[in-house]
C-alpha positions as a Markdown table, in Angstrom:
| # | Residue | x | y | z |
|---|---|---|---|---|
| 1 | Met | -0.2 | -0.3 | -0.1 |
| 2 | Lys | 1.3 | 3.4 | -0.8 |
| 3 | Lys | 2.0 | 5.8 | 1.5 |
| 4 | Leu | 0.7 | 9.3 | 2.2 |
| 5 | Ile | 3.0 | 11.7 | 3.9 |
| 6 | Val | -0.1 | 14.1 | 6.3 |
| 7 | Ala | 1.3 | 17.5 | 6.9 |
| 8 | Ser | -0.5 | 17.7 | 10.3 |
| 9 | Ser | 0.2 | 16.8 | 13.9 |
| 10 | Asn | -3.3 | 17.3 | 14.9 |
| 11 | Arg | -4.1 | 13.4 | 16.3 |
| 12 | Gly | -8.4 | 13.8 | 15.6 |
| 13 | Lys | -7.3 | 15.2 | 11.6 |
| 14 | Leu | -5.1 | 12.2 | 11.4 |
| 15 | Lys | -7.7 | 10.0 | 12.8 |
| 16 | Glu | -10.2 | 11.3 | 10.4 |
| 17 | Ile | -8.1 | 11.4 | 7.5 |
| 18 | Ala | -6.5 | 7.4 | 7.9 |
| 19 | Glu | -10.6 | 6.5 | 8.4 |
| 20 | Ile | -11.5 | 7.8 | 5.0 |
| 21 | Leu | -8.4 | 7.2 | 3.3 |
| 22 | Gly | -6.9 | 4.0 | 4.7 |
| 23 | Asp | -8.3 | 1.4 | 2.2 |
| 24 | Arg | -6.1 | 3.4 | -0.5 |
| 25 | Tyr | -3.3 | 4.7 | 1.3 |
| 26 | Glu | -0.9 | 3.8 | 4.8 |
| 27 | Ile | -1.0 | 7.3 | 6.7 |
| 28 | Val | 1.6 | 8.3 | 7.7 |
| 29 | Ser | 1.9 | 11.8 | 10.1 |
| 30 | Met | 4.8 | 14.5 | 9.1 |
| 31 | Ala | 6.5 | 13.9 | 12.4 |
| 32 | Glu | 6.6 | 9.9 | 11.8 |
| 33 | Ala | 8.4 | 11.1 | 8.4 |
| 34 | Gly | 10.5 | 12.9 | 10.1 |
| 35 | Phe | 9.5 | 16.5 | 10.0 |
| 36 | His | 8.9 | 18.5 | 12.9 |
| 37 | Glu | 9.0 | 22.0 | 11.9 |
| 38 | Asp | 6.1 | 24.2 | 13.2 |
| 39 | Val | 4.7 | 25.4 | 9.9 |
| 40 | Glu | 3.4 | 29.2 | 10.3 |
| 41 | Glu | -0.2 | 29.1 | 9.1 |
| 42 | Thr | 0.1 | 32.8 | 7.9 |
| 43 | Gly | -2.7 | 32.5 | 4.9 |
| 44 | Thr | -6.2 | 34.4 | 4.8 |
| 45 | Thr | -7.7 | 31.3 | 3.4 |
| 46 | Phe | -8.0 | 27.4 | 4.0 |
| 47 | Tyr | -6.3 | 27.0 | 0.8 |
| 48 | Glu | -3.5 | 29.1 | 1.5 |
| 49 | Asn | -3.0 | 27.5 | 4.7 |
| 50 | Ala | -3.6 | 24.1 | 3.6 |
| 51 | Leu | -0.6 | 24.9 | 0.6 |
| 52 | Leu | 1.7 | 25.9 | 3.0 |
| 53 | Lys | 2.1 | 22.9 | 4.9 |
| 54 | Ala | 1.8 | 20.6 | 2.2 |
| 55 | Ser | 4.4 | 22.7 | 0.4 |
| 56 | Ala | 6.5 | 22.9 | 3.1 |
| 57 | Val | 6.7 | 19.1 | 4.0 |
| 58 | Ser | 6.8 | 17.8 | 0.3 |
| 59 | Glu | 9.9 | 20.1 | -0.4 |
| 60 | Ala | 11.7 | 19.2 | 2.7 |
| 61 | Leu | 10.9 | 15.2 | 2.5 |
| 62 | Gly | 11.1 | 15.2 | -1.2 |
| 63 | Cys | 7.8 | 13.4 | -1.3 |
| 64 | Asp | 4.0 | 13.3 | -1.9 |
| 65 | Ala | 2.3 | 15.5 | 1.1 |
| 66 | Leu | -1.5 | 15.7 | 1.7 |
| 67 | Ala | -2.3 | 18.7 | 4.0 |
| 68 | Asp | -6.1 | 19.7 | 5.3 |
| 69 | Asp | -6.3 | 23.4 | 6.7 |
| 70 | Ser | -10.1 | 23.8 | 7.8 |
| 71 | Gly | -12.8 | 25.3 | 10.3 |
| 72 | Leu | -16.0 | 26.6 | 11.5 |
| 73 | Cys | -17.9 | 29.9 | 9.7 |
| 74 | Val | -20.4 | 31.3 | 11.7 |
| 75 | Asp | -22.8 | 33.3 | 9.8 |
| 76 | Ala | -23.2 | 35.4 | 13.0 |
| 77 | Leu | -19.8 | 36.2 | 13.2 |
| 78 | Asp | -19.3 | 36.9 | 9.9 |
| 79 | Gly | -17.8 | 33.8 | 9.1 |
| 80 | Ala | -15.5 | 33.8 | 12.2 |
| 81 | Pro | -13.6 | 31.6 | 13.5 |
| 82 | Gly | -12.9 | 30.8 | 10.1 |
| 83 | Val | -8.7 | 30.6 | 9.4 |
| 84 | Tyr | -8.1 | 31.0 | 13.1 |
| 85 | Ser | -10.2 | 28.3 | 14.3 |
| 86 | Ala | -8.0 | 26.5 | 15.7 |
| 87 | Arg | -6.7 | 29.3 | 18.1 |
| 88 | Phe | -10.1 | 31.4 | 18.3 |
| 89 | Ser | -9.3 | 31.6 | 22.1 |
| 90 | Gly | -5.6 | 32.4 | 21.8 |
| 91 | Asn | -4.2 | 29.3 | 22.7 |
| 92 | His | -3.6 | 27.1 | 19.3 |
| 93 | Gly | -5.3 | 23.7 | 19.7 |
| 94 | Asp | -7.2 | 24.7 | 22.8 |
| 95 | Asp | -10.7 | 22.9 | 22.0 |
| 96 | Ala | -12.3 | 23.5 | 25.4 |
| 97 | Ala | -11.5 | 27.3 | 25.3 |
| 98 | Asn | -12.5 | 27.8 | 21.8 |
| 99 | Arg | -15.8 | 26.3 | 22.2 |
| 100 | Lys | -16.3 | 28.5 | 25.7 |
| 101 | Lys | -15.6 | 31.6 | 23.8 |
| 102 | Leu | -17.7 | 30.6 | 20.8 |
| 103 | Leu | -20.5 | 30.2 | 23.0 |
| 104 | Glu | -19.9 | 33.4 | 24.6 |
| 105 | Lys | -19.6 | 35.3 | 21.2 |
| 106 | Leu | -23.1 | 33.8 | 20.7 |
| 107 | Lys | -24.9 | 34.2 | 23.7 |
| 108 | Gly | -28.2 | 35.7 | 23.1 |
| 109 | Asn | -28.2 | 35.6 | 19.1 |
| 110 | Asp | -31.0 | 33.3 | 17.5 |
| 111 | Asn | -29.3 | 33.3 | 14.1 |
| 112 | Arg | -26.6 | 30.4 | 14.8 |
| 113 | Lys | -26.2 | 29.1 | 11.5 |
| 114 | Ala | -22.9 | 27.6 | 10.5 |
| 115 | Lys | -20.7 | 25.6 | 8.1 |
| 116 | Phe | -17.4 | 23.6 | 8.5 |
| 117 | Val | -15.4 | 24.3 | 5.6 |
| 118 | Ser | -12.2 | 21.9 | 4.4 |
| 119 | Ser | -9.8 | 22.8 | 1.9 |
| 120 | Val | -7.1 | 19.9 | 1.0 |
| 121 | Val | -3.9 | 20.3 | -1.2 |
| 122 | Leu | -2.1 | 17.4 | -2.2 |
| 123 | Arg | 1.5 | 19.0 | -3.2 |
| 124 | Lys | 3.4 | 16.1 | -5.4 |
| 125 | Ala | 7.3 | 15.9 | -5.0 |
| 126 | Asp | 7.2 | 17.0 | -8.8 |
| 127 | Gly | 5.7 | 19.9 | -7.8 |
| 128 | Thr | 2.3 | 19.3 | -8.7 |
| 129 | Ile | -0.2 | 21.0 | -6.8 |
| 130 | Leu | -4.1 | 19.0 | -6.9 |
| 131 | Thr | -6.9 | 20.3 | -4.5 |
| 132 | Gly | -10.3 | 19.3 | -3.1 |
| 133 | Thr | -12.6 | 21.3 | -1.1 |
| 134 | Gly | -15.6 | 20.1 | 1.1 |
| 135 | Glu | -18.4 | 22.0 | 3.3 |
| 136 | Thr | -20.9 | 20.8 | 5.2 |
| 137 | Tyr | -23.8 | 22.8 | 7.2 |
| 138 | Gly | -25.7 | 23.1 | 10.8 |
| 139 | Thr | -26.0 | 25.2 | 13.2 |
| 140 | Ile | -24.2 | 25.7 | 16.7 |
| 141 | Ala | -26.1 | 24.3 | 20.2 |
| 142 | Glu | -26.7 | 26.2 | 22.9 |
| 143 | Thr | -24.5 | 23.8 | 24.9 |
| 144 | Glu | -22.1 | 21.0 | 24.1 |
| 145 | Glu | -23.8 | 17.4 | 23.1 |
| 146 | Gly | -21.5 | 14.2 | 23.1 |
| 147 | Glu | -17.9 | 13.5 | 23.4 |
| 148 | Asn | -16.9 | 12.2 | 20.2 |
| 149 | Gly | -14.6 | 13.8 | 17.5 |
| 150 | Phe | -12.7 | 16.7 | 18.5 |
| 151 | Gly | -12.7 | 21.1 | 17.7 |
| 152 | Tyr | -16.2 | 22.2 | 17.7 |
| 153 | Asp | -17.8 | 19.0 | 17.1 |
| 154 | Ser | -19.7 | 18.5 | 20.0 |
| 155 | Leu | -21.3 | 22.0 | 19.7 |
| 156 | Phe | -22.2 | 21.6 | 15.7 |
| 157 | Ile | -25.5 | 20.0 | 14.9 |
| 158 | Ser | -25.1 | 18.7 | 11.4 |
| 159 | Asp | -28.3 | 19.5 | 9.1 |
| 160 | Asp | -27.4 | 16.0 | 7.4 |
| 161 | Leu | -27.3 | 14.3 | 10.6 |
| 162 | Gly | -29.9 | 15.8 | 12.6 |
| 163 | Lys | -27.4 | 16.1 | 15.7 |
| 164 | Ser | -23.9 | 16.7 | 16.9 |
| 165 | Phe | -20.5 | 15.4 | 15.6 |
| 166 | Gly | -20.3 | 15.1 | 19.4 |
| 167 | Val | -22.8 | 12.7 | 19.6 |
| 168 | Ala | -22.3 | 10.9 | 15.9 |
| 169 | Thr | -20.4 | 7.7 | 15.0 |
| 170 | Ala | -17.1 | 8.3 | 13.4 |
| 171 | Glu | -18.9 | 6.6 | 10.3 |
| 172 | Glu | -21.4 | 8.8 | 10.6 |
| 173 | Lys | -19.6 | 12.2 | 10.6 |
| 174 | Asn | -17.2 | 11.0 | 8.2 |
| 175 | Ser | -19.9 | 10.2 | 5.5 |
| 176 | Val | -21.1 | 13.7 | 5.8 |
| 177 | Ser | -18.0 | 15.9 | 6.9 |
| 178 | His | -16.5 | 18.7 | 5.4 |
| 179 | Arg | -12.8 | 17.1 | 5.3 |
| 180 | Ala | -14.4 | 13.6 | 3.8 |
| 181 | Arg | -16.1 | 16.0 | 1.0 |
| 182 | Ala | -12.5 | 17.8 | 0.4 |
| 183 | Leu | -10.7 | 14.6 | 0.3 |
| 184 | Tyr | -13.2 | 12.4 | -1.9 |
| 185 | Asp | -13.1 | 15.7 | -4.1 |
| 186 | Leu | -9.3 | 15.5 | -4.3 |
| 187 | Leu | -9.5 | 11.7 | -5.0 |
| 188 | Lys | -11.6 | 12.5 | -8.0 |
| 189 | Lys | -9.0 | 14.3 | -9.7 |
| 190 | Leu | -5.7 | 11.4 | -8.5 |
């Protein structure tokens, strides 16, 4: 089975990518492949950040590398937290603090419509760039529901599933998630 280096150290993201693509590729984290640098996400779009990460790993290791940049876009917050989803509270990767800040920002707001957006970039060793995008729609719950998933999953009530990603099984979430849709969009181009 062909190895696919994923430009991420986010365990939740790596697990989902392995669940979605694991029948086609052996998923290897960038750290397992020998890349230990922290790629700064200076892009203003999900695509730009995914391209930065995929390119850094691909160029450093001379291999094909896949990166995903994704986040939550809330209508009432003019699309925030968006590309700042992982660091919304000020501390990168503090999921609980990010969820708490989101609930505080939406307190008393009736418009709780939101979407998850994912941009995936496969940067091949020869410099070729392939991309995929995906979105999934829902609303933000008043309180957390469930403990499955990661990030904002326990607050995101999926329109497709009628329940939060925090309650959904991995199979249910992966059948409708933004990341799965982006990865399948990419696979069509391979």
